PDB file of C-alpha atoms and ligand atoms in Angstrom:
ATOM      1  CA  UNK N   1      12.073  19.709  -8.769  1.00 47.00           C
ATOM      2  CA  UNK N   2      15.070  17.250  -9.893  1.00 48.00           C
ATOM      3  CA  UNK N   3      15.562  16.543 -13.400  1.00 80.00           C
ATOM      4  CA  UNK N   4      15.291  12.766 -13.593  1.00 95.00           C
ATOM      5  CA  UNK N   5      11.790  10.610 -13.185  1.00 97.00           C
ATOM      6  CA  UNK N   6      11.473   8.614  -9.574  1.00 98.00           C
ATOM      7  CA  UNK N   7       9.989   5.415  -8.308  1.00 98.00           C
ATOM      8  CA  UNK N   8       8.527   6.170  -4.994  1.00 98.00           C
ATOM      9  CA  UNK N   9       8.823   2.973  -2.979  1.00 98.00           C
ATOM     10  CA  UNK N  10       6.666   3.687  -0.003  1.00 98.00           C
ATOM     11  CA  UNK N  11       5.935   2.191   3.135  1.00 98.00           C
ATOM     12  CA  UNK N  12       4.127   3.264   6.557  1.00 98.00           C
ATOM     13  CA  UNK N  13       6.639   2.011   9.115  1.00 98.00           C
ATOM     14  CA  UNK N  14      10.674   1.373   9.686  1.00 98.00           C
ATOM     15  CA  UNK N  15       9.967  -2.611   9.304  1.00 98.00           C
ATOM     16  CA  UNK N  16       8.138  -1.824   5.813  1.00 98.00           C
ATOM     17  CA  UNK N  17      11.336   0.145   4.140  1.00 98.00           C
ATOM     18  CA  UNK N  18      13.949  -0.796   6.237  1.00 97.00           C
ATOM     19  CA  UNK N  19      15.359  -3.238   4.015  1.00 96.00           C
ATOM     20  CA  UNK N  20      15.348  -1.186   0.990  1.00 97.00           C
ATOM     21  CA  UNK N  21      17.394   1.841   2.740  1.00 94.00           C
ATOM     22  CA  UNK N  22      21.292  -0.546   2.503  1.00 93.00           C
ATOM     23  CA  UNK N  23      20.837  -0.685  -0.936  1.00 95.00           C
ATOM     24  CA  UNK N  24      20.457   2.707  -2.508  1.00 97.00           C
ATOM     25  CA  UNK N  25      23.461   3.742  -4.185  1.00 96.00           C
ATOM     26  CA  UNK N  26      24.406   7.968  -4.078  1.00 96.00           C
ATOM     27  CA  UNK N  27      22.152   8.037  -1.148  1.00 96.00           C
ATOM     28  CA  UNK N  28      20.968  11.553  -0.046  1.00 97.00           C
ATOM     29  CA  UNK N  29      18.178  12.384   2.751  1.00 98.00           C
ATOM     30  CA  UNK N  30      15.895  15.050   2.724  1.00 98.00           C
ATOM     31  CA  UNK N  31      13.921  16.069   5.075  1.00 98.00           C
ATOM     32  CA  UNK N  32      10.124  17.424   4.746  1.00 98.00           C
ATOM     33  CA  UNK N  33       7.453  18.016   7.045  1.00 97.00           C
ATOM     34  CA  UNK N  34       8.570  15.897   9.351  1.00 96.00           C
ATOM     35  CA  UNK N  35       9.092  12.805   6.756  1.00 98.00           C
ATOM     36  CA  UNK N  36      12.745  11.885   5.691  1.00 98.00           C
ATOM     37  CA  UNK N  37      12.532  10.975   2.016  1.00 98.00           C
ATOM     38  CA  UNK N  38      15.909   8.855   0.767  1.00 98.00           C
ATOM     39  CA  UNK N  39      16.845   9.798  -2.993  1.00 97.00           C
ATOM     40  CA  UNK N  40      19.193   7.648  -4.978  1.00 97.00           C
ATOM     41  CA  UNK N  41      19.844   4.814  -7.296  1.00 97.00           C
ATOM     42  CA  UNK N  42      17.702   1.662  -6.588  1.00 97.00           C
ATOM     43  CA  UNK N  43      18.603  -1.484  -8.497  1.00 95.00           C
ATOM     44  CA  UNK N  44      19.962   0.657 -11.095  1.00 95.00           C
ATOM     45  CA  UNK N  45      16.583   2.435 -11.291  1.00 97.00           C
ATOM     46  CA  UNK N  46      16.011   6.690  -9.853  1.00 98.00           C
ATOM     47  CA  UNK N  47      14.133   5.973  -6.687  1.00 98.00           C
ATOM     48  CA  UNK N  48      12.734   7.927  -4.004  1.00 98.00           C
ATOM     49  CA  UNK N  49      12.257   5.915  -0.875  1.00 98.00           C
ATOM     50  CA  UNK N  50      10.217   7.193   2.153  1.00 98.00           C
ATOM     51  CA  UNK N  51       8.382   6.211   5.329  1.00 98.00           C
ATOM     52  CA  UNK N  52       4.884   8.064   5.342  1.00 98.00           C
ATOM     53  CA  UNK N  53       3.981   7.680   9.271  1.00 98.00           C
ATOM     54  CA  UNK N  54       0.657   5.032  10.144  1.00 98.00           C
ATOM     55  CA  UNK N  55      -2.738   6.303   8.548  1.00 98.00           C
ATOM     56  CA  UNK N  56      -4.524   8.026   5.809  1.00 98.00           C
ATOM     57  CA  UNK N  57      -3.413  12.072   6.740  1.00 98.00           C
ATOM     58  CA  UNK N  58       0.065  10.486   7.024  1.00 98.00           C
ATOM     59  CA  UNK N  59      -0.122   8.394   4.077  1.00 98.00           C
ATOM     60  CA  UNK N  60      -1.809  11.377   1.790  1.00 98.00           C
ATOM     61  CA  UNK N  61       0.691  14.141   2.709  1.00 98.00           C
ATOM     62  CA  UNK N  62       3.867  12.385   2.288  1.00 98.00           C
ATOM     63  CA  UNK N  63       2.210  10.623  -1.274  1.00 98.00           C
ATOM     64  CA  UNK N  64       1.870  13.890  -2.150  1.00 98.00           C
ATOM     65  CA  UNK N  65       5.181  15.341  -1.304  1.00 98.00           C
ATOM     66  CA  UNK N  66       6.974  12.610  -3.072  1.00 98.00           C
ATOM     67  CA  UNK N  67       5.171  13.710  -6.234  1.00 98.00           C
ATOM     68  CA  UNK N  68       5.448  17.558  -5.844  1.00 98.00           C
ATOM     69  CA  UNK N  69       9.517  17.357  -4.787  1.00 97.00           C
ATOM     70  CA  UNK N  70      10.710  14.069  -6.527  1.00 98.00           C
ATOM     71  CA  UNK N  71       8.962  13.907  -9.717  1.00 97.00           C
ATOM     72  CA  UNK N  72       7.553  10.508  -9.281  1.00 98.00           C
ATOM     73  CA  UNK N  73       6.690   8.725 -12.158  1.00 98.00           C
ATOM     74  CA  UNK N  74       5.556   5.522 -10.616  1.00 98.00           C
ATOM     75  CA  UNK N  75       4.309   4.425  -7.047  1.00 98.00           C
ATOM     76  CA  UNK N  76       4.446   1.537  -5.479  1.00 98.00           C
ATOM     77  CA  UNK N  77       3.839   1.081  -1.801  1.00 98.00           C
ATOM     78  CA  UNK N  78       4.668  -1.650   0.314  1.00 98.00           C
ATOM     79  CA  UNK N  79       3.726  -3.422   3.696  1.00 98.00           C
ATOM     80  CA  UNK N  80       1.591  -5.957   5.565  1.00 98.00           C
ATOM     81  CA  UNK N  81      -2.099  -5.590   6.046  1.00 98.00           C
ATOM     82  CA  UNK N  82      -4.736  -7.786   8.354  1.00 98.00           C
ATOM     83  CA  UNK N  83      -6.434 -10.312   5.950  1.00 98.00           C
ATOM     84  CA  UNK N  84     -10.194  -9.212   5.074  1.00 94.00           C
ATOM     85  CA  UNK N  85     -10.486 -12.713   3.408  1.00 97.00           C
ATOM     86  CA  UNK N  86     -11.357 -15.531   5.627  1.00 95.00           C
ATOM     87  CA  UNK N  87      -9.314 -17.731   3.089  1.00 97.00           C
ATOM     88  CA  UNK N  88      -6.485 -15.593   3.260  1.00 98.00           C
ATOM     89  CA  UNK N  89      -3.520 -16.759   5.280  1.00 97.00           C
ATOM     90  CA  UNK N  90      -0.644 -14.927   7.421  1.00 97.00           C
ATOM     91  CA  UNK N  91       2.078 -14.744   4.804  1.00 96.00           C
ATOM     92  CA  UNK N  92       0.088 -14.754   2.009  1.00 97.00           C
ATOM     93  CA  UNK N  93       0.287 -12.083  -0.609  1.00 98.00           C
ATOM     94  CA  UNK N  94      -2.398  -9.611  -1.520  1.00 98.00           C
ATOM     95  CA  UNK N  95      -1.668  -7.217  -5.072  1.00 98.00           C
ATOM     96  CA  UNK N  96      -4.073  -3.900  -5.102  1.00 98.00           C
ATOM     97  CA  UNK N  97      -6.588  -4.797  -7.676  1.00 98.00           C
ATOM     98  CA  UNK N  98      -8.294  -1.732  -6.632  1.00 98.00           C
ATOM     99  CA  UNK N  99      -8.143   0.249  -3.008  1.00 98.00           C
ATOM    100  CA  UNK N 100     -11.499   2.026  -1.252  1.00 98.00           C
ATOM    101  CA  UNK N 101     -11.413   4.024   2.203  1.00 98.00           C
ATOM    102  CA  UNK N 102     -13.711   1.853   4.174  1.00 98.00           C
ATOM    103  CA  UNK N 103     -14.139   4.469   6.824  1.00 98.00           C
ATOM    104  CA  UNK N 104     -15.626   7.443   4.183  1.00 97.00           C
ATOM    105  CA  UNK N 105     -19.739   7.077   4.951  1.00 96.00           C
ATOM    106  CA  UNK N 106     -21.842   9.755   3.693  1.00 95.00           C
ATOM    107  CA  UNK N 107     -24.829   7.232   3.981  1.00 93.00           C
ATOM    108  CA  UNK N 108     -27.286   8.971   6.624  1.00 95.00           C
ATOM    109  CA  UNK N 109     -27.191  11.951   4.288  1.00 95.00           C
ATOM    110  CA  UNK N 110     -27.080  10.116   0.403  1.00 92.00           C
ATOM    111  CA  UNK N 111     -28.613   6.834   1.279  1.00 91.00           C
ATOM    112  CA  UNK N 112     -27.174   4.583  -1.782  1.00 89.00           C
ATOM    113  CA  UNK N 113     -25.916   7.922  -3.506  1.00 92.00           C
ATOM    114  CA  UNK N 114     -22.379   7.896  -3.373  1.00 92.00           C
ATOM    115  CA  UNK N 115     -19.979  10.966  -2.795  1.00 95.00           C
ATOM    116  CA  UNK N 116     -17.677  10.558  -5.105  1.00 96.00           C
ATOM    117  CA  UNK N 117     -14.188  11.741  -4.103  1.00 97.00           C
ATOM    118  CA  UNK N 118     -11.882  11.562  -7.145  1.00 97.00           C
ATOM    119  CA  UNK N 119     -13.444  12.908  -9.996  1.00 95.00           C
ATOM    120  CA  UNK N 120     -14.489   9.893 -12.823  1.00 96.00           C
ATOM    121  CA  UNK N 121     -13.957   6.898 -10.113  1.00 97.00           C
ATOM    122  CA  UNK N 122     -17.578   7.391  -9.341  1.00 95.00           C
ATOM    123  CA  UNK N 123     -17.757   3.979  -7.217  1.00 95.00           C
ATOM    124  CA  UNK N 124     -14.727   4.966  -4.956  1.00 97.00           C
ATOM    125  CA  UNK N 125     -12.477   2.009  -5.744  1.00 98.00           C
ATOM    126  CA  UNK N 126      -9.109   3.341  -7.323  1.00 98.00           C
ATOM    127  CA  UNK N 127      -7.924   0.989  -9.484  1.00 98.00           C
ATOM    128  CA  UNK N 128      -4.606   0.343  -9.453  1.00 98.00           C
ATOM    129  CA  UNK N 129      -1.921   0.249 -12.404  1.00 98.00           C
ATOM    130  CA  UNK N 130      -2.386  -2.577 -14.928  1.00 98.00           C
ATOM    131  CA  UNK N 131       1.064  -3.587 -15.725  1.00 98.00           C
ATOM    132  CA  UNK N 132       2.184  -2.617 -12.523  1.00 98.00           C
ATOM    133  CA  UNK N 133      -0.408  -5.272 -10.702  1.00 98.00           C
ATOM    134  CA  UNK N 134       1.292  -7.464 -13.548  1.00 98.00           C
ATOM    135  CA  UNK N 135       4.538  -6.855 -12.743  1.00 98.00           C
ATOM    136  CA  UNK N 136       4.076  -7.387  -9.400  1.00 98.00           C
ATOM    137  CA  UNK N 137       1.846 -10.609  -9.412  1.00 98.00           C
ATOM    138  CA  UNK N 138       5.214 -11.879 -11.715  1.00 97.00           C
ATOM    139  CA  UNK N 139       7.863 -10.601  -9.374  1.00 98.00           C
ATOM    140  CA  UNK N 140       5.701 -11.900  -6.377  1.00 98.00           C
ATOM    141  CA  UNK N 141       5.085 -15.484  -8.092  1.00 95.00           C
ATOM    142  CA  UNK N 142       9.360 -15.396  -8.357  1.00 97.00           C
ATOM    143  CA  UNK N 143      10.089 -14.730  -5.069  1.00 97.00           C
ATOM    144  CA  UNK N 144       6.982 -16.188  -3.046  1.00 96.00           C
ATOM    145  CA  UNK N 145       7.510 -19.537  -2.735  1.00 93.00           C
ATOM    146  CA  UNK N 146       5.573 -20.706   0.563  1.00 92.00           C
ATOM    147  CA  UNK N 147       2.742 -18.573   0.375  1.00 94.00           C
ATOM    148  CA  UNK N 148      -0.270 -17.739  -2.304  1.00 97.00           C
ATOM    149  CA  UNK N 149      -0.747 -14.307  -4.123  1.00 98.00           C
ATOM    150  CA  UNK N 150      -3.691 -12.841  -4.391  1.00 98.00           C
ATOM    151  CA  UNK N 151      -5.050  -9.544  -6.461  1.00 98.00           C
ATOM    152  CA  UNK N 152      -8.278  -8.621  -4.837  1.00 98.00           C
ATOM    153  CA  UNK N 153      -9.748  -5.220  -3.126  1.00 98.00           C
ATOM    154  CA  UNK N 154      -7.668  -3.256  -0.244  1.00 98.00           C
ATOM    155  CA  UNK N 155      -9.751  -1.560   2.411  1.00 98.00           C
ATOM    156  CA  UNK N 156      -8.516   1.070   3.963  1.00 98.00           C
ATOM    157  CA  UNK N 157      -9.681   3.081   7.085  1.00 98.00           C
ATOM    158  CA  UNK N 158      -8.029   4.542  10.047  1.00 98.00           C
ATOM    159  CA  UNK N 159      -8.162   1.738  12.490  1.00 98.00           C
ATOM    160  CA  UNK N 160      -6.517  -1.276  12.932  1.00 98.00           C
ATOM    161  CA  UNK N 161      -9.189  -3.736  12.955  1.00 98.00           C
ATOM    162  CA  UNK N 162      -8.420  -6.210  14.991  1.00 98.00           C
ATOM    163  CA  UNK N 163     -12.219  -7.619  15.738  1.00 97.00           C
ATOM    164  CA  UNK N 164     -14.210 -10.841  14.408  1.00 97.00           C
ATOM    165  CA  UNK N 165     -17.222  -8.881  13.912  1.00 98.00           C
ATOM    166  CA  UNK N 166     -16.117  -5.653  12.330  1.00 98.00           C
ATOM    167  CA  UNK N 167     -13.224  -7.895   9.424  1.00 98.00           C
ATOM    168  CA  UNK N 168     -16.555  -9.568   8.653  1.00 97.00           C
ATOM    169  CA  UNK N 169     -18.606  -6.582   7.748  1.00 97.00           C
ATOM    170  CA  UNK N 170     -16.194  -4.894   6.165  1.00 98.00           C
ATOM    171  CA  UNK N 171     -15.316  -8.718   4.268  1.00 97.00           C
ATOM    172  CA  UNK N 172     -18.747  -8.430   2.594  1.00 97.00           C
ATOM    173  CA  UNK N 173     -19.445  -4.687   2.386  1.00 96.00           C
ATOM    174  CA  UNK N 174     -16.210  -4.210   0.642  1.00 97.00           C
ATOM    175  CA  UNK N 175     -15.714  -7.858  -0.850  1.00 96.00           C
ATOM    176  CA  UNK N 176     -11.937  -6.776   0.780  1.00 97.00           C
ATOM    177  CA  UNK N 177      -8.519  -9.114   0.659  1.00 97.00           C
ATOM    178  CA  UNK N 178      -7.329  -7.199   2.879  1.00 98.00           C
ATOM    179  CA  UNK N 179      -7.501  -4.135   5.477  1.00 98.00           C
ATOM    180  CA  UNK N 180      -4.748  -1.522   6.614  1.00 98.00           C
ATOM    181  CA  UNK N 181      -4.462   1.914   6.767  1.00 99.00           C
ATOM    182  CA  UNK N 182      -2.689   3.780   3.891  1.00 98.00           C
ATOM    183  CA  UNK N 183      -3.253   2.507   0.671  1.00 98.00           C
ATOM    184  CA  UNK N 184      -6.215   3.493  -0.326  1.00 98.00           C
ATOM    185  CA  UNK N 185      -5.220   7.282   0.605  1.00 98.00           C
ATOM    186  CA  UNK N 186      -2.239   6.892  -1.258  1.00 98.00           C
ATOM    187  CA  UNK N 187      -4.259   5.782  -4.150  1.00 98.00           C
ATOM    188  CA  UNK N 188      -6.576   8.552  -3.753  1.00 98.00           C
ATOM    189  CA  UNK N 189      -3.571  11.007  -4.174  1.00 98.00           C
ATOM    190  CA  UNK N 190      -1.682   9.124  -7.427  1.00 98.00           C
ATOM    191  CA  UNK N 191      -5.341   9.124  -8.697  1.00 98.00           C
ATOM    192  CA  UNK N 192      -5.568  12.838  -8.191  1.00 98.00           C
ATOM    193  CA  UNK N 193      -1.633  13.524 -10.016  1.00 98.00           C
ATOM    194  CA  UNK N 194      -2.373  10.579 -12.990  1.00 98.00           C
ATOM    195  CA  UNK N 195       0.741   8.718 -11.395  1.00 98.00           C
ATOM    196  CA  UNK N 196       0.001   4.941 -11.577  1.00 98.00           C
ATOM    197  CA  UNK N 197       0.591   3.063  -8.444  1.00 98.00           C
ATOM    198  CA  UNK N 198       0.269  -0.467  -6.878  1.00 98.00           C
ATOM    199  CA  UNK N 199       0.181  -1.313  -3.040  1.00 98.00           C
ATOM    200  CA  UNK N 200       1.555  -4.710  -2.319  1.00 98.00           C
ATOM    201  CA  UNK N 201       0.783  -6.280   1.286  1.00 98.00           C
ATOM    202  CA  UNK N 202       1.528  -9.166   2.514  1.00 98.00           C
ATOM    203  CA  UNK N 203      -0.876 -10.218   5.408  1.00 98.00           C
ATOM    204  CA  UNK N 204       0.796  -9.860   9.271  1.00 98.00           C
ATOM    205  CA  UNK N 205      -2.621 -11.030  10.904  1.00 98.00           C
ATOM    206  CA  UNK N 206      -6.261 -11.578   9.945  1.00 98.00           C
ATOM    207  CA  UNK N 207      -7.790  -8.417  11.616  1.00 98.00           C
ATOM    208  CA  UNK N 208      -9.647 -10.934  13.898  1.00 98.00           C
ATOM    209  CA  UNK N 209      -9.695 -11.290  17.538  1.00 98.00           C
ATOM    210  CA  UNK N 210      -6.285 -12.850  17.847  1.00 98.00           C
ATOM    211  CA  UNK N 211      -4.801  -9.850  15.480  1.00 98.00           C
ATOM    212  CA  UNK N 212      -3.429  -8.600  18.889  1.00 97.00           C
ATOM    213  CA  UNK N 213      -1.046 -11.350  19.414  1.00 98.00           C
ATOM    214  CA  UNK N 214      -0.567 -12.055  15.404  1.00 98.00           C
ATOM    215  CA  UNK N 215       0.023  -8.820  14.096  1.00 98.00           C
ATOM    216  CA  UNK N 216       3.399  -8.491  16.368  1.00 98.00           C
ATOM    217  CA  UNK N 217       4.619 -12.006  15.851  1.00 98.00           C
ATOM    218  CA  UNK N 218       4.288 -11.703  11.989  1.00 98.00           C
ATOM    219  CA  UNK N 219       4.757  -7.926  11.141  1.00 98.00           C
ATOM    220  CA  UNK N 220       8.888  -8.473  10.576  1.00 98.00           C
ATOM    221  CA  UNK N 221       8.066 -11.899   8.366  1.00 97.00           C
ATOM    222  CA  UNK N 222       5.207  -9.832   6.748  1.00 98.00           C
ATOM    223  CA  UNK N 223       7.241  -6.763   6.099  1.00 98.00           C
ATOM    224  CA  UNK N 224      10.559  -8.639   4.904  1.00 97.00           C
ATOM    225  CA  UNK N 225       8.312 -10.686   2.536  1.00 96.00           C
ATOM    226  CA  UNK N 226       6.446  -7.387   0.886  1.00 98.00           C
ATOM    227  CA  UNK N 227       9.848  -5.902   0.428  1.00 98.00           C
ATOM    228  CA  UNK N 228      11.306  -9.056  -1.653  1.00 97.00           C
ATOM    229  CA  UNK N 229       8.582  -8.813  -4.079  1.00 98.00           C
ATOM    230  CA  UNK N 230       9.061  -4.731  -4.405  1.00 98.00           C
ATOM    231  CA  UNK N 231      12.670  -5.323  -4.772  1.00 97.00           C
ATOM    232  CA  UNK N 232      12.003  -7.789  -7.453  1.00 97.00           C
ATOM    233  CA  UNK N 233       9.797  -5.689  -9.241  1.00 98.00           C
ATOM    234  CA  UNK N 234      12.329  -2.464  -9.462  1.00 97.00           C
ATOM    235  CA  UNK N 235      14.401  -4.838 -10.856  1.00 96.00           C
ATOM    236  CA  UNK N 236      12.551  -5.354 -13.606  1.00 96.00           C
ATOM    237  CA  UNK N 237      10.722  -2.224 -14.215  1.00 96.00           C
ATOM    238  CA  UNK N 238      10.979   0.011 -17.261  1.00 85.00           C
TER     239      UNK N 238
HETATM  240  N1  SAH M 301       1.548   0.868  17.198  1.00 94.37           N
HETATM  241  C1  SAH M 301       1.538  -0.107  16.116  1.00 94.37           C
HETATM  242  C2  SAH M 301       0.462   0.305  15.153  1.00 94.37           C
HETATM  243  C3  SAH M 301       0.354  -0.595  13.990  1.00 94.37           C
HETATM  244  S1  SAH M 301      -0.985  -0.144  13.008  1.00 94.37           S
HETATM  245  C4  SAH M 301       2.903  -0.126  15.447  1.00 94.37           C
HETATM  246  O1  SAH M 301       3.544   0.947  15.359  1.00 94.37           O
HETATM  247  O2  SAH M 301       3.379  -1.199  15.027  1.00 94.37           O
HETATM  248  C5  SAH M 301      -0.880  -1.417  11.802  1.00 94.37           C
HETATM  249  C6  SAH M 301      -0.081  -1.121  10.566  1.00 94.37           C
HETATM  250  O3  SAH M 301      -0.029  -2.293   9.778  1.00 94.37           O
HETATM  251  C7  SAH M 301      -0.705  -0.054   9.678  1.00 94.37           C
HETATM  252  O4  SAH M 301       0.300   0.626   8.966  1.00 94.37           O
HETATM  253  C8  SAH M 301      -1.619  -0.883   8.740  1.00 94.37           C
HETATM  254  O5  SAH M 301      -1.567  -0.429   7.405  1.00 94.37           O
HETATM  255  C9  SAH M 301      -1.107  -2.316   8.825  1.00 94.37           C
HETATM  256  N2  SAH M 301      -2.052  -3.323   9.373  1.00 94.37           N
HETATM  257  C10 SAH M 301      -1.675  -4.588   9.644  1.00 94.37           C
HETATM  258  N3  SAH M 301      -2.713  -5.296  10.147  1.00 94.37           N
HETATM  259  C11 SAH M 301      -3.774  -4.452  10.186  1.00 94.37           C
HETATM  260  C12 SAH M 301      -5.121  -4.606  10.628  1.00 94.37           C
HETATM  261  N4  SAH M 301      -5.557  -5.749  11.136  1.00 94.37           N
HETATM  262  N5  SAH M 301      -5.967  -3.532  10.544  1.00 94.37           N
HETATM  263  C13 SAH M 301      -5.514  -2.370  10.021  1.00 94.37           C
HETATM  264  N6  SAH M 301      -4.237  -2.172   9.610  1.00 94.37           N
HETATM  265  C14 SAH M 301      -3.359  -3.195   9.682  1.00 94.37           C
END
């Protein structure tokens, strides 16, 4: 394991971390299971900066890589999501308040009796960092000028939801912001290490019926927009 403490700056696709990879300084590449993980200075800060692959299993192996190989001291993932929030615009911001895998259902066995998959989160939402939600909702209020900012719920499953029906039901099931497909797992695995973490998404469609045509049209805007506020925040990080 190297010496010095990390910042693992996360994201599930190129368009999500490309912007970050031009401006780490001493820049090395390693590669691991598949996943190339990019080590370096970042802002002046010891980052680690990687590209988990689409999904939970994606999301949950290279979260935990980062953390076994590149002592990580701090998390923070970053992307676009599908609003969950009727209210919630394309463009708009949405901080991690807390994150819960909407696709986990042990129901038809323990009726309201939840399974509870981290050990002392007995309501499966991870909560996210305080200061880092903080730090974020600052850096975010800095650097977002045209859109709002929201801290609310994630939902996280694996399928893009891209249907009027199901972003309802998972809107009031979930009281969700918003709905992708990694955060939650990542979550699940800085819960598991005691590594504090925020996910910061900024919203490329609104899971709906038109998500189709939205979520391509936006994800670059989306993605670009995420990455300012993460960018902002290593900045001024301790
Ligand atoms: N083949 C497409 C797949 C995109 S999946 C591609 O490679 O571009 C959508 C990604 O954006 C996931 O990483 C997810 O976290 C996020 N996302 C954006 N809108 C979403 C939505 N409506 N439902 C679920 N995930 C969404």
């Amino acid at each position: 394991m190297s010496e010095v403490k990390r910042i693992a700056i996360i994201g599930a696709m190129d368009s999500e971390i490309t912007n970050f990879k031009g401006m780490i300084e001493n820049i090395e590449e390693i590669e691991i299971a598949n996943i190339t993980y990019y080590k370096g200075v970042l802002c002046g800060k010891n980052a680690v900066l990687l590209k988990s692959g689409i999904g939970k299993v994606n999301a949950a192996i290279a979260t935990t890589i980062a953390i076994e190989r590149f002592n990580v001291e701090k998390i923070i993932f970053t992307g676009v999501a599908g609003s969950g929030n009727p209210d919630y615009n394309i463009a708009d911001i949405v901080i991690s308040k807390n994150l819960i895998e909407h696709d986990f259902d042990t129901s038809d066995i323990d009726g309201d009796n939840i399974t509870v998959l981290v050990e002392g989160y007995n309501d499966n939402y991870y909560p996210a960092d305080k200061s880092l939600i903080e730090l974020a909702k600052e850096s975010a209020q800095k650097v977002i000028t045209d859109n709002k900012v929201y801290i609310d719920t994630i939902a996280t499953g694996d399928q893009f939801v891209g249907n009027n029906e199901k972003v309802k039901q998972i809107h009031k099931k979930f009281k969700a912001g918003d709905i992708e497909m990694e955060g939650a797992s990542v979550a699940h695995t800085a819960l598991m290490y005691k590594i504090p973490f925020v996910v910061i998404r900024s919203l490329s469609d609104k899971a709906d019926s038109d998500a189709e045509v939205d979520y391509p049209k936006f994800v670059i805007q989306a993605s670009d927009n995420s990455a300012k506020i993460v960018a902002e925040m290593i900045d001024n990080i301790n």
